[in-house]
Short mmCIF file of C-alpha atoms in Angstrom, two decimals:
data_model
loop_
_atom_site.label_atom_id
_atom_site.label_comp_id
_atom_site.label_asym_id
_atom_site.label_seq_id
_atom_site.Cartn_x
_atom_site.Cartn_y
_atom_site.Cartn_z
CA MET A 1 82.84 130.46 74.72
CA ARG A 2 85.59 132.86 75.50
CA LEU A 3 86.60 133.04 79.13
CA HIS A 4 88.91 135.49 80.80
CA ALA A 5 89.79 136.55 84.41
CA GLY A 6 87.14 139.12 85.70
CA GLN A 7 84.29 137.83 83.71
CA SER A 8 81.28 137.90 85.72
CA ARG A 9 79.60 134.76 86.86
CA GLU A 10 76.17 135.77 85.05
CA ASP A 11 78.01 136.15 81.80
CA ILE A 12 79.60 132.68 82.42
CA ARG A 13 76.26 131.26 83.27
CA ALA A 14 74.63 132.87 80.22
CA ALA A 15 77.33 131.30 78.00
CA LEU A 16 76.96 127.97 79.64
CA ASN A 17 73.23 128.03 78.80
CA LYS A 18 73.79 128.77 75.23
CA ALA A 19 76.37 126.10 74.78
CA ALA A 20 73.92 123.39 76.50
CA HIS A 21 71.02 124.75 74.53
CA ASP A 22 72.91 124.36 71.20
CA THR A 23 74.54 120.96 72.08
CA TRP A 24 71.59 119.19 73.82
CA GLY A 25 68.43 121.10 72.73
CA PRO A 26 66.04 123.45 74.45
CA GLU A 27 64.23 120.61 76.19
CA ARG A 28 67.23 119.76 78.40
CA ILE A 29 67.73 123.22 79.73
CA ASP A 30 65.52 123.02 82.76
CA ALA A 31 67.12 119.57 83.68
CA LEU A 32 70.55 121.08 83.54
CA ALA A 33 69.69 124.32 85.38
CA ALA A 34 71.37 123.20 88.76
CA LEU A 35 74.48 121.53 87.20
CA LEU A 36 75.04 124.62 84.95
CA ASP A 37 74.74 127.12 88.17
CA GLN A 38 77.20 124.92 89.89
CA ALA A 39 79.52 124.93 86.80
CA ALA A 40 79.10 128.69 86.58
CA ASP A 41 80.16 129.16 90.18
CA ALA A 42 83.05 126.77 89.89
CA ILE A 43 84.45 128.33 86.60
CA HIS A 44 84.04 131.73 87.98
CA ARG A 45 85.97 130.71 91.19
CA VAL A 46 88.94 129.16 89.36
CA PHE A 47 89.39 132.16 87.06
CA GLN A 48 89.50 134.43 90.33
CA GLU A 49 92.79 133.03 90.99
CA PRO A 50 95.78 134.75 89.01
CA LEU A 51 98.08 132.51 87.11
CA ALA A 52 101.07 133.66 85.09
CA PRO A 53 100.72 133.44 81.43
CA LEU A 54 101.14 129.93 80.05
CA ALA A 55 104.26 130.74 78.30
CA GLU A 56 105.84 131.40 81.59
CA GLU A 57 104.88 127.90 82.84
CA PRO A 58 106.60 125.73 80.02
CA ASP A 59 106.37 122.62 82.49
CA PHE A 60 102.75 122.64 82.68
CA ALA A 61 102.03 119.93 79.95
CA ARG A 62 104.74 117.65 81.39
CA PRO A 63 103.15 114.91 83.51
CA LEU A 64 104.29 114.94 87.06
CA ARG A 65 106.94 112.40 87.72
CA GLN A 66 106.53 110.09 90.77
CA GLY A 67 107.32 111.74 93.84
CA GLU A 68 107.42 115.02 92.29
CA GLU A 69 105.45 117.60 94.02
CA GLY A 70 104.83 120.26 91.20
CA MET B 1 80.63 84.23 116.98
CA GLN B 2 79.52 82.93 113.51
CA PRO B 3 82.01 82.54 110.71
CA TYR B 4 80.36 85.79 109.11
CA ASP B 5 81.26 87.76 112.17
CA LEU B 6 85.00 87.21 111.42
CA THR B 7 87.24 90.03 110.14
CA ALA B 8 89.20 89.31 106.93
CA THR B 9 92.47 88.95 109.14
CA ALA B 10 90.80 86.49 111.63
CA ALA B 11 89.13 84.52 108.85
CA ALA B 12 92.55 84.05 106.97
CA ARG B 13 94.23 83.26 110.28
CA ALA B 14 91.36 80.42 111.06
CA ILE B 15 91.49 78.98 107.55
CA ARG B 16 95.37 78.73 107.72
CA ALA B 17 95.36 77.10 111.02
CA GLY B 18 92.74 74.54 109.78
CA GLU B 19 90.12 75.67 112.20
CA LEU B 20 87.82 76.86 109.54
CA SER B 21 86.83 75.51 106.03
CA PRO B 22 86.81 78.21 103.15
CA VAL B 23 83.62 76.36 101.99
CA ASP B 24 81.97 76.80 105.64
CA LEU B 25 82.99 80.60 105.56
CA VAL B 26 81.49 81.16 102.04
CA GLN B 27 78.30 79.39 103.17
CA SER B 28 78.06 81.21 106.43
CA LEU B 29 78.27 84.51 104.39
CA LEU B 30 75.52 83.04 101.89
CA ASP B 31 73.29 82.32 104.78
CA ARG B 32 73.80 85.89 106.26
CA ILE B 33 73.08 87.48 102.98
CA ALA B 34 69.74 85.52 102.58
CA ALA B 35 68.83 86.72 106.00
CA THR B 36 69.61 90.25 105.64
CA GLU B 37 69.75 91.17 102.03
CA SER B 38 65.96 92.20 101.78
CA ARG B 39 66.65 94.91 104.34
CA VAL B 40 70.27 95.89 103.10
CA GLN B 41 69.85 95.31 99.12
CA ALA B 42 73.72 95.49 98.94
CA TRP B 43 74.24 93.06 96.05
CA GLU B 44 73.86 93.42 92.34
CA HIS B 45 74.78 89.82 91.90
CA VAL B 46 75.92 87.34 94.38
CA ASP B 47 77.97 84.46 92.76
CA ALA B 48 77.08 81.66 95.05
CA GLU B 49 77.95 78.80 92.68
CA GLY B 50 81.41 80.43 91.70
CA ALA B 51 82.32 81.35 95.27
CA LEU B 52 81.48 77.90 96.62
CA SER B 53 83.39 76.15 93.68
CA ALA B 54 86.42 78.39 94.31
CA ALA B 55 86.14 77.68 98.01
CA ARG B 56 86.06 73.80 97.34
CA HIS B 57 89.12 74.40 95.25
CA LEU B 58 91.06 76.18 97.99
CA GLU B 59 89.93 73.66 100.57
CA ALA B 60 91.38 70.66 98.54
CA LYS B 61 94.59 72.76 97.85
CA ARG B 62 94.84 73.31 101.70
CA ARG B 63 94.73 69.63 102.19
CA GLU B 64 97.80 69.14 100.09
CA ARG B 65 99.77 71.86 101.83
CA PRO B 66 99.42 74.69 104.30
CA PRO B 67 98.49 77.88 102.45
CA ALA B 68 100.80 80.78 102.48
CA ASP B 69 98.64 83.21 100.38
CA LEU B 70 97.78 86.37 102.28
CA LEU B 71 94.05 86.12 101.62
CA PHE B 72 93.64 82.51 101.26
CA GLY B 73 89.83 81.50 101.33
CA VAL B 74 88.83 85.15 102.33
CA PRO B 75 85.61 86.10 100.37
CA ILE B 76 85.53 89.71 98.87
CA GLY B 77 82.74 91.65 97.43
CA MET B 78 83.31 93.91 94.28
CA LYS B 79 81.91 97.05 93.51
CA ASP B 80 79.99 96.55 90.07
CA VAL B 81 82.55 98.57 88.17
CA PHE B 82 85.38 96.11 88.50
CA HIS B 83 85.45 93.48 85.71
CA ALA B 84 85.61 89.90 86.98
CA ARG B 85 85.78 87.03 84.67
CA GLY B 86 82.44 85.20 84.06
CA LEU B 87 80.32 87.86 85.83
CA PRO B 88 78.56 90.87 84.17
CA THR B 89 79.88 94.49 85.09
CA THR B 90 76.61 96.37 84.95
CA ALA B 91 77.50 99.80 86.65
CA ASN B 92 73.85 100.06 87.45
CA PHE B 93 73.32 100.69 83.67
CA ASP B 94 70.64 98.60 81.86
CA PRO B 95 72.20 98.36 78.51
CA TYR B 96 75.27 96.45 80.23
CA ARG B 97 72.94 93.77 82.03
CA GLY B 98 73.71 90.33 81.23
CA LYS B 99 76.83 91.03 79.38
CA VAL B 100 79.48 88.57 80.77
CA ILE B 101 83.03 89.70 80.97
CA GLY B 102 85.83 87.60 79.81
CA GLU B 103 88.80 88.85 81.79
CA ASP B 104 89.54 89.80 85.45
CA SER B 105 90.42 93.43 86.24
CA GLY B 106 93.82 93.86 87.71
CA VAL B 107 92.35 94.12 91.24
CA VAL B 108 90.44 90.85 90.83
CA GLN B 109 93.49 89.10 89.39
CA HIS B 110 95.81 90.34 92.27
CA LEU B 111 93.14 89.32 94.91
CA ARG B 112 92.65 85.88 93.31
CA GLU B 113 96.42 85.31 93.08
CA ALA B 114 96.55 86.05 96.98
CA GLY B 115 93.88 83.42 97.34
CA ALA B 116 90.74 85.41 97.77
CA VAL B 117 87.23 84.23 96.79
CA ILE B 118 85.10 86.79 94.77
CA LEU B 119 81.66 86.45 96.33
CA GLY B 120 79.82 88.79 93.84
CA LYS B 121 79.06 92.25 92.69
CA THR B 122 77.95 94.90 94.89
CA VAL B 123 75.58 97.95 94.09
CA THR B 124 76.97 100.95 92.78
CA VAL B 125 75.67 104.39 91.99
CA GLN B 126 75.32 104.47 88.07
CA PHE B 127 78.81 104.50 86.81
CA ALA B 128 80.28 105.34 90.19
CA TRP B 129 79.59 109.03 89.74
CA GLY B 130 77.14 111.49 91.32
CA ARG B 131 74.32 111.27 94.09
CA ASP B 132 71.58 109.55 92.37
CA PRO B 133 69.69 107.31 94.96
CA VAL B 134 70.17 103.50 95.15
CA LYS B 135 68.31 100.67 96.18
CA THR B 136 70.83 99.97 99.00
CA ARG B 137 70.05 100.79 102.36
CA ASN B 138 72.02 101.80 105.43
CA PRO B 139 72.39 98.77 107.74
CA TRP B 140 72.01 100.99 110.92
CA ASN B 141 68.66 102.60 109.67
CA ALA B 142 66.75 101.28 106.57
CA GLU B 143 65.48 104.86 105.84
CA LEU B 144 68.88 106.36 105.43
CA THR B 145 71.53 106.03 102.60
CA PRO B 146 74.46 103.90 103.02
CA GLY B 147 76.38 106.67 101.16
CA GLY B 148 77.97 106.28 97.74
CA SER B 149 78.93 105.45 94.98
CA SER B 150 80.23 102.40 96.75
CA SER B 151 76.88 101.76 98.38
CA GLY B 152 76.60 98.10 98.21
CA SER B 153 80.32 97.50 99.37
CA GLY B 154 79.92 99.81 102.50
CA ALA B 155 76.45 98.29 103.37
CA ALA B 156 77.60 94.75 102.87
CA VAL B 157 80.72 94.89 104.88
CA GLY B 158 78.61 96.98 107.66
CA ALA B 159 76.09 94.38 107.65
CA ARG B 160 78.71 91.47 107.94
CA GLN B 161 77.49 89.93 104.76
CA VAL B 162 81.20 89.81 103.53
CA PRO B 163 84.40 90.58 105.54
CA ALA B 164 85.89 92.98 102.84
CA ALA B 165 84.99 94.75 99.54
CA MET B 166 86.39 96.84 97.21
CA GLY B 167 85.17 100.32 96.32
CA THR B 168 86.23 103.29 94.20
CA GLN B 169 86.87 106.91 95.01
CA THR B 170 86.89 109.91 92.57
CA GLY B 171 85.51 112.40 95.09
CA GLY B 172 84.30 110.79 98.44
CA SER B 173 82.89 107.38 97.22
CA THR B 174 84.87 104.97 99.46
CA LEU B 175 85.27 106.95 102.65
CA ARG B 176 81.75 108.42 102.84
CA PRO B 177 80.00 105.07 102.67
CA ALA B 178 82.45 103.40 104.94
CA CYS B 179 81.67 106.20 107.69
CA TYR B 180 77.84 106.00 107.11
CA CYS B 181 78.05 102.11 107.46
CA GLY B 182 80.22 102.23 110.56
CA ILE B 183 83.36 100.50 109.04
CA VAL B 184 86.95 101.25 108.13
CA ALA B 185 88.22 102.11 104.65
CA LEU B 186 91.51 103.00 103.10
CA LYS B 187 91.80 105.00 99.89
CA PRO B 188 95.68 104.70 99.08
CA THR B 189 97.64 107.05 97.24
CA PHE B 190 96.75 107.55 93.49
CA GLY B 191 98.45 104.93 91.41
CA ARG B 192 98.95 102.42 94.20
CA ILE B 193 96.25 99.96 93.15
CA SER B 194 95.82 98.91 89.57
CA ARG B 195 92.80 100.45 87.60
CA TYR B 196 93.16 98.04 84.60
CA GLY B 197 89.67 96.67 84.05
CA LEU B 198 88.01 99.24 86.10
CA LEU B 199 85.29 101.40 84.42
CA PRO B 200 86.52 105.03 84.54
CA VAL B 201 84.86 108.19 86.09
CA SER B 202 87.67 110.60 85.92
CA TRP B 203 90.95 109.42 84.71
CA THR B 204 93.11 111.56 86.87
CA PHE B 205 90.82 111.15 90.01
CA ASP B 206 89.93 107.40 90.28
CA HIS B 207 91.26 105.42 93.05
CA PRO B 208 90.38 101.85 94.12
CA GLY B 209 89.59 101.51 97.75
CA ILE B 210 89.51 99.11 100.41
CA MET B 211 86.40 98.64 102.67
CA VAL B 212 86.88 96.44 105.74
CA ARG B 213 86.13 96.22 109.53
CA SER B 214 89.59 97.09 110.97
CA ILE B 215 92.97 98.78 110.10
CA ALA B 216 94.66 95.22 110.06
CA ASP B 217 92.29 94.15 107.31
CA ALA B 218 92.91 97.28 105.42
CA ALA B 219 96.65 96.57 105.63
CA LEU B 220 96.19 92.90 104.51
CA LEU B 221 94.30 93.99 101.26
CA LEU B 222 96.67 96.75 100.50
CA GLN B 223 99.59 94.15 100.92
CA ALA B 224 97.85 92.01 97.95
CA LEU B 225 96.99 94.84 95.83
CA ALA B 226 99.85 97.40 95.91
CA ARG B 227 101.58 96.22 92.86
CA HIS B 228 102.73 97.75 89.62
CA ASP B 229 100.61 97.02 86.74
CA PRO B 230 101.91 97.69 83.25
CA ARG B 231 98.50 97.67 81.87
CA ASP B 232 97.56 100.67 83.77
CA PRO B 233 99.41 103.74 82.66
CA PHE B 234 98.84 105.53 85.95
CA SER B 235 100.24 102.52 87.97
CA ALA B 236 102.80 103.49 90.53
CA ASP B 237 106.00 101.44 90.52
CA GLN B 238 107.14 101.42 94.01
CA GLN B 239 109.23 99.22 96.04
CA PRO B 240 107.50 96.46 97.98
CA GLU B 241 106.73 97.41 101.55
CA ASP B 242 105.46 95.45 104.50
CA PHE B 243 102.02 97.17 105.17
CA VAL B 244 100.85 94.30 107.62
CA ALA B 245 103.96 94.71 109.90
CA ALA B 246 103.03 98.50 110.24
CA THR B 247 99.91 97.32 112.00
CA ARG B 248 101.39 94.95 114.48
CA GLU B 249 103.03 97.62 116.77
CA ALA B 250 101.26 100.92 117.18
CA GLY B 251 104.38 102.81 118.28
CA ALA B 252 104.64 106.16 119.50
CA PRO B 253 101.73 108.49 119.91
CA PRO B 254 101.06 110.39 116.77
CA ARG B 255 101.34 114.33 116.06
CA LEU B 256 97.93 115.05 114.24
CA GLY B 257 96.76 118.11 112.83
CA LEU B 258 93.00 118.64 113.51
CA LEU B 259 91.55 120.31 110.42
CA ARG B 260 89.62 123.42 111.55
CA ASP B 261 87.99 124.05 108.14
CA LEU B 262 86.16 120.71 108.35
CA LEU B 263 85.15 121.26 111.81
CA ASP B 264 83.70 124.65 110.78
CA ARG B 265 81.69 123.26 107.87
CA ALA B 266 80.43 120.11 109.79
CA ASP B 267 76.90 119.78 111.05
CA PRO B 268 76.89 120.41 114.90
CA PRO B 269 76.47 116.72 115.94
CA VAL B 270 79.28 115.73 113.50
CA ARG B 271 81.50 118.53 114.84
CA GLN B 272 80.87 117.55 118.43
CA ALA B 273 81.56 113.94 117.83
CA ALA B 274 84.93 114.82 115.87
CA GLU B 275 85.91 117.02 118.76
CA THR B 276 85.10 114.32 121.26
CA ALA B 277 87.19 112.02 119.30
CA ALA B 278 90.32 114.35 119.11
CA GLU B 279 89.98 114.94 123.00
CA ARG B 280 90.01 111.23 123.48
CA LEU B 281 93.22 111.00 121.19
CA ARG B 282 94.88 113.63 123.36
CA GLN B 283 93.99 111.98 126.56
CA ALA B 284 95.49 108.74 125.21
CA GLY B 285 98.87 110.64 124.50
CA ALA B 286 98.48 112.00 120.88
CA ASP B 287 99.73 115.51 120.26
CA VAL B 288 96.74 116.96 118.53
CA ARG B 289 97.02 120.61 117.37
CA GLU B 290 94.67 122.70 115.00
CA VAL B 291 95.76 123.22 111.61
CA ARG B 292 94.16 125.08 108.66
CA LEU B 293 94.01 124.53 104.80
CA PRO B 294 96.61 126.67 103.09
CA VAL B 295 93.99 127.53 100.54
CA PRO B 296 90.48 128.16 100.60
CA MET B 297 88.21 125.04 100.60
CA ASP B 298 85.90 126.65 97.96
CA LEU B 299 88.69 126.79 95.75
CA LEU B 300 89.65 123.27 96.07
CA LEU B 301 86.23 122.23 95.58
CA ALA B 302 85.65 124.34 92.40
CA VAL B 303 88.99 122.85 90.97
CA HIS B 304 87.70 119.40 91.68
CA PHE B 305 84.40 120.00 90.11
CA VAL B 306 85.66 121.55 87.09
CA ILE B 307 88.03 118.64 86.29
CA LEU B 308 85.82 115.80 87.34
CA THR B 309 82.91 117.17 85.40
CA SER B 310 85.02 117.73 82.36
CA GLU B 311 86.82 114.49 82.24
CA GLY B 312 83.57 112.46 83.33
CA GLY B 313 81.56 114.11 80.58
CA THR B 314 84.22 113.17 77.88
CA VAL B 315 84.15 109.53 79.03
CA HIS B 316 80.36 109.35 78.46
CA ALA B 317 80.21 111.57 75.51
CA GLU B 318 79.70 108.93 72.81
CA GLN B 319 77.53 106.48 74.63
CA ILE B 320 75.07 109.06 76.23
CA ARG B 321 74.28 110.07 72.59
CA HIS B 322 72.80 106.63 71.93
CA PHE B 323 71.57 105.44 75.32
CA ALA B 324 70.53 108.81 77.01
CA GLU B 325 67.30 107.49 78.40
CA HIS B 326 69.16 105.00 80.34
CA TYR B 327 71.18 107.36 82.42
CA PHE B 328 69.89 108.48 85.81
CA ARG B 329 68.68 111.84 86.03
CA ASN B 330 71.55 113.54 88.00
CA LEU B 331 74.24 111.62 86.36
CA ARG B 332 72.93 112.52 82.79
CA ALA B 333 72.76 116.20 83.80
CA SER B 334 76.47 116.13 84.95
CA ILE B 335 77.66 114.36 81.83
CA GLU B 336 75.77 116.97 79.66
CA ALA B 337 76.99 119.89 81.64
CA GLY B 338 80.52 118.46 81.55
CA HIS B 339 80.45 118.29 77.99
CA VAL B 340 79.81 122.00 77.43
CA LEU B 341 82.40 123.11 80.05
CA PRO B 342 85.01 125.21 77.98
CA ALA B 343 88.50 123.75 77.68
CA ALA B 344 89.94 126.85 79.03
CA ALA B 345 88.32 126.24 82.34
CA TYR B 346 89.62 122.77 82.45
CA VAL B 347 93.19 123.87 81.69
CA GLN B 348 92.88 126.77 84.19
CA ALA B 349 91.75 124.18 86.90
CA ALA B 350 94.33 121.71 86.01
CA ARG B 351 96.96 124.49 86.11
CA LEU B 352 95.73 125.44 89.94
CA ARG B 353 95.66 121.82 90.91
CA ARG B 354 99.44 121.58 90.10
CA ARG B 355 100.23 124.76 91.84
CA LEU B 356 98.10 124.09 94.84
CA ARG B 357 99.58 120.61 95.33
CA ALA B 358 102.76 121.88 96.63
CA GLN B 359 101.10 123.89 99.46
CA MET B 360 98.85 120.84 100.38
CA VAL B 361 101.79 118.67 100.65
CA GLU B 362 103.73 121.00 102.83
CA MET B 363 100.71 121.02 105.18
CA VAL B 364 100.15 117.19 105.25
CA GLY B 365 104.01 116.95 105.72
CA GLY B 366 104.00 119.20 108.89
CA VAL B 367 102.56 116.52 111.07
CA ASP B 368 102.17 112.72 111.26
CA GLY B 369 98.62 112.93 109.94
CA ILE B 370 95.75 115.19 109.32
CA ILE B 371 92.53 114.32 111.06
CA GLY B 372 89.07 115.60 110.98
CA PRO B 373 85.22 114.26 110.47
CA THR B 374 85.05 111.99 107.67
CA VAL B 375 81.79 113.50 106.65
CA ARG B 376 79.92 116.82 107.00
CA THR B 377 76.53 115.22 108.16
CA LEU B 378 75.12 112.02 109.48
CA PRO B 379 73.60 109.89 106.62
CA PRO B 380 70.72 111.61 105.14
CA ARG B 381 67.39 109.99 104.01
CA ALA B 382 68.00 107.37 101.09
CA GLU B 383 65.40 109.15 98.69
CA THR B 384 67.55 112.38 98.73
CA GLY B 385 70.72 110.70 97.37
CA THR B 386 73.97 109.60 98.93
CA GLY B 387 75.38 112.48 100.81
CA ASP B 388 78.00 115.14 100.46
CA PRO B 389 81.43 114.19 99.28
CA SER B 390 83.45 117.52 99.95
CA PHE B 391 85.20 116.44 103.12
CA GLN B 392 86.78 113.60 100.85
CA SER B 393 87.09 115.21 97.65
CA ILE B 394 89.76 117.66 98.64
CA TRP B 395 92.15 114.82 99.28
CA SER B 396 91.08 112.88 96.22
CA LEU B 397 91.93 115.87 94.29
CA PHE B 398 95.77 115.51 95.10
CA GLY B 399 95.89 111.82 95.42
CA PHE B 400 96.66 111.76 99.23
CA PRO B 401 96.11 108.38 100.94
CA ASN B 402 93.45 108.49 103.77
CA VAL B 403 91.64 106.11 106.02
CA THR B 404 88.22 106.54 108.13
CA ILE B 405 87.92 104.72 111.37
CA PRO B 406 84.51 104.54 113.31
CA THR B 407 84.72 106.16 116.50
CA MET B 408 81.22 106.21 118.31
CA LEU B 409 77.42 106.15 117.82
CA SER B 410 75.29 109.02 117.95
CA PRO B 411 72.16 109.06 120.10
CA GLU B 412 70.30 107.95 117.12
CA ARG B 413 72.56 104.92 116.87
CA LEU B 414 74.23 106.15 113.81
CA PRO B 415 78.03 105.74 113.27
CA HIS B 416 80.51 108.77 113.47
CA GLY B 417 83.99 108.39 112.06
CA ILE B 418 87.32 110.32 111.55
CA GLN B 419 89.45 110.58 108.70
CA ILE B 420 93.33 110.28 108.80
CA VAL B 421 95.26 111.90 105.83
CA GLY B 422 98.84 110.84 105.06
CA ARG B 423 101.62 111.78 102.81
CA HIS B 424 101.95 110.31 99.28
CA PHE B 425 102.92 106.75 99.28
CA GLY B 426 103.16 107.00 103.11
CA GLU B 427 100.70 104.27 103.67
CA ARG B 428 102.86 102.43 106.17
CA GLU B 429 103.13 105.40 108.53
CA LEU B 430 99.33 105.97 107.85
CA LEU B 431 98.42 102.53 108.71
CA ARG B 432 100.73 102.67 111.78
CA ILE B 433 98.95 105.97 112.87
CA ALA B 434 95.57 104.65 112.26
CA THR B 435 96.30 101.46 114.36
CA TRP B 436 97.40 103.67 117.03
CA CYS B 437 94.15 105.80 116.90
CA GLU B 438 91.85 102.75 116.25
CA ARG B 439 92.86 101.34 119.81
CA VAL B 440 91.50 104.44 121.52
CA PHE B 441 87.84 103.72 120.35
CA GLU B 442 85.59 100.87 121.29
CA PRO B 443 84.50 98.94 118.43
CA LEU B 444 81.07 99.32 117.14
CA PRO B 445 78.51 96.56 117.66
CA SER B 446 77.03 94.89 114.57
CA PRO B 447 74.00 96.80 113.25
CA LEU B 448 71.97 93.82 112.58
#
């Protein structure tokens, strides 16, 4: 699945459905429907927030040290 | 008053003074469990033999010299996701039943070193994740949930079956059951308490939590548990502090930020109770002013969901392929969904978490404590699940310490509570503020 800012919630939901179908089988799709809805909402929401390119955030991969506030 | 009515602080004091035998206290609690457990169903495994044996050993030790240990003779329940030597850790998962663990978790080790007696294992939502219903019932109303995932710990302390119990919180799993059951809970700063020997849900969110009947009790247990554990890579290495002393004098009235975002989202009876509680705090002298979150709450909850579901899905990825049929319905769906969330979403959420943390720290740091209703609704019916964790998840996301204290009963005789959020590693001040606030409200009666 390729994600990008501006991708519609419906596209995200469709991609999650396909991934779940391929991973767990068609018999699990109904059981996963509510969670995939929730996941699509959450993923869509977090991608609404603009972030600078990761190359401009070199410290991202470094764990926060104790007391550091990020 | 029966021995089972005693708080942890009162029990420890009575035992130290020679007024109460550790054996009599354990027996009183076992009798209480026998009388109430058919209604509450809080326990996965009561270790009567082990607890009495430990109590007899402590009794003999007390005869030799006066005990100095903080929790000498105090029985404690353990959520059944903490390992305890000689007992199974079942996590409400059938394939784990009967498999006895050979080593104590860090929490159990530290409690035993402080003189505590492990009474047994309390019921947990399966693997401490999700809202699948459990057998445990709310001691205030047996048709309602006690909350979760620390369901048994909340109900057992609420029903006075044990003076203290350990829970965990990844979203809202310590403070929510504590509020629903009318008791006090403390979720310390992330990393304060060892997670060695604790079954994981989500490695960047899991917090051991303390569930008790008073802020003084919360401080007592934190005093025993706030220790660096080199076996836990997330364990904080802080200077020792005197948390118990912080609860002896309430000090000056606090400056409190009443969080409007939680009031707006709460059900009307919960909102009304929280506003009444805030007004009582004002009348008692606290400076209570409204504050708002610096970022939308739906964004915080979305970030929490993506990280939790991804990490939790990873934890169970291998096991679920072999034992899928043993996972409860909602948990199984969460794990399977988590397993297909794209890595890009997890990285986006993790980056946002880091960026948003600074704004949340600034908000929390602007007052002595943030307050608001602990939960969004009163306890729902037991068959519907364990309730809504959103009011606690936004703090778990960043590892802030927070407490819940009961404030009043609803007309239906269900407990209301408020939560107080403090600064990272600011538990001393948080406990002082919570002591001050606790004194404003009448203690709740026993539900049974």
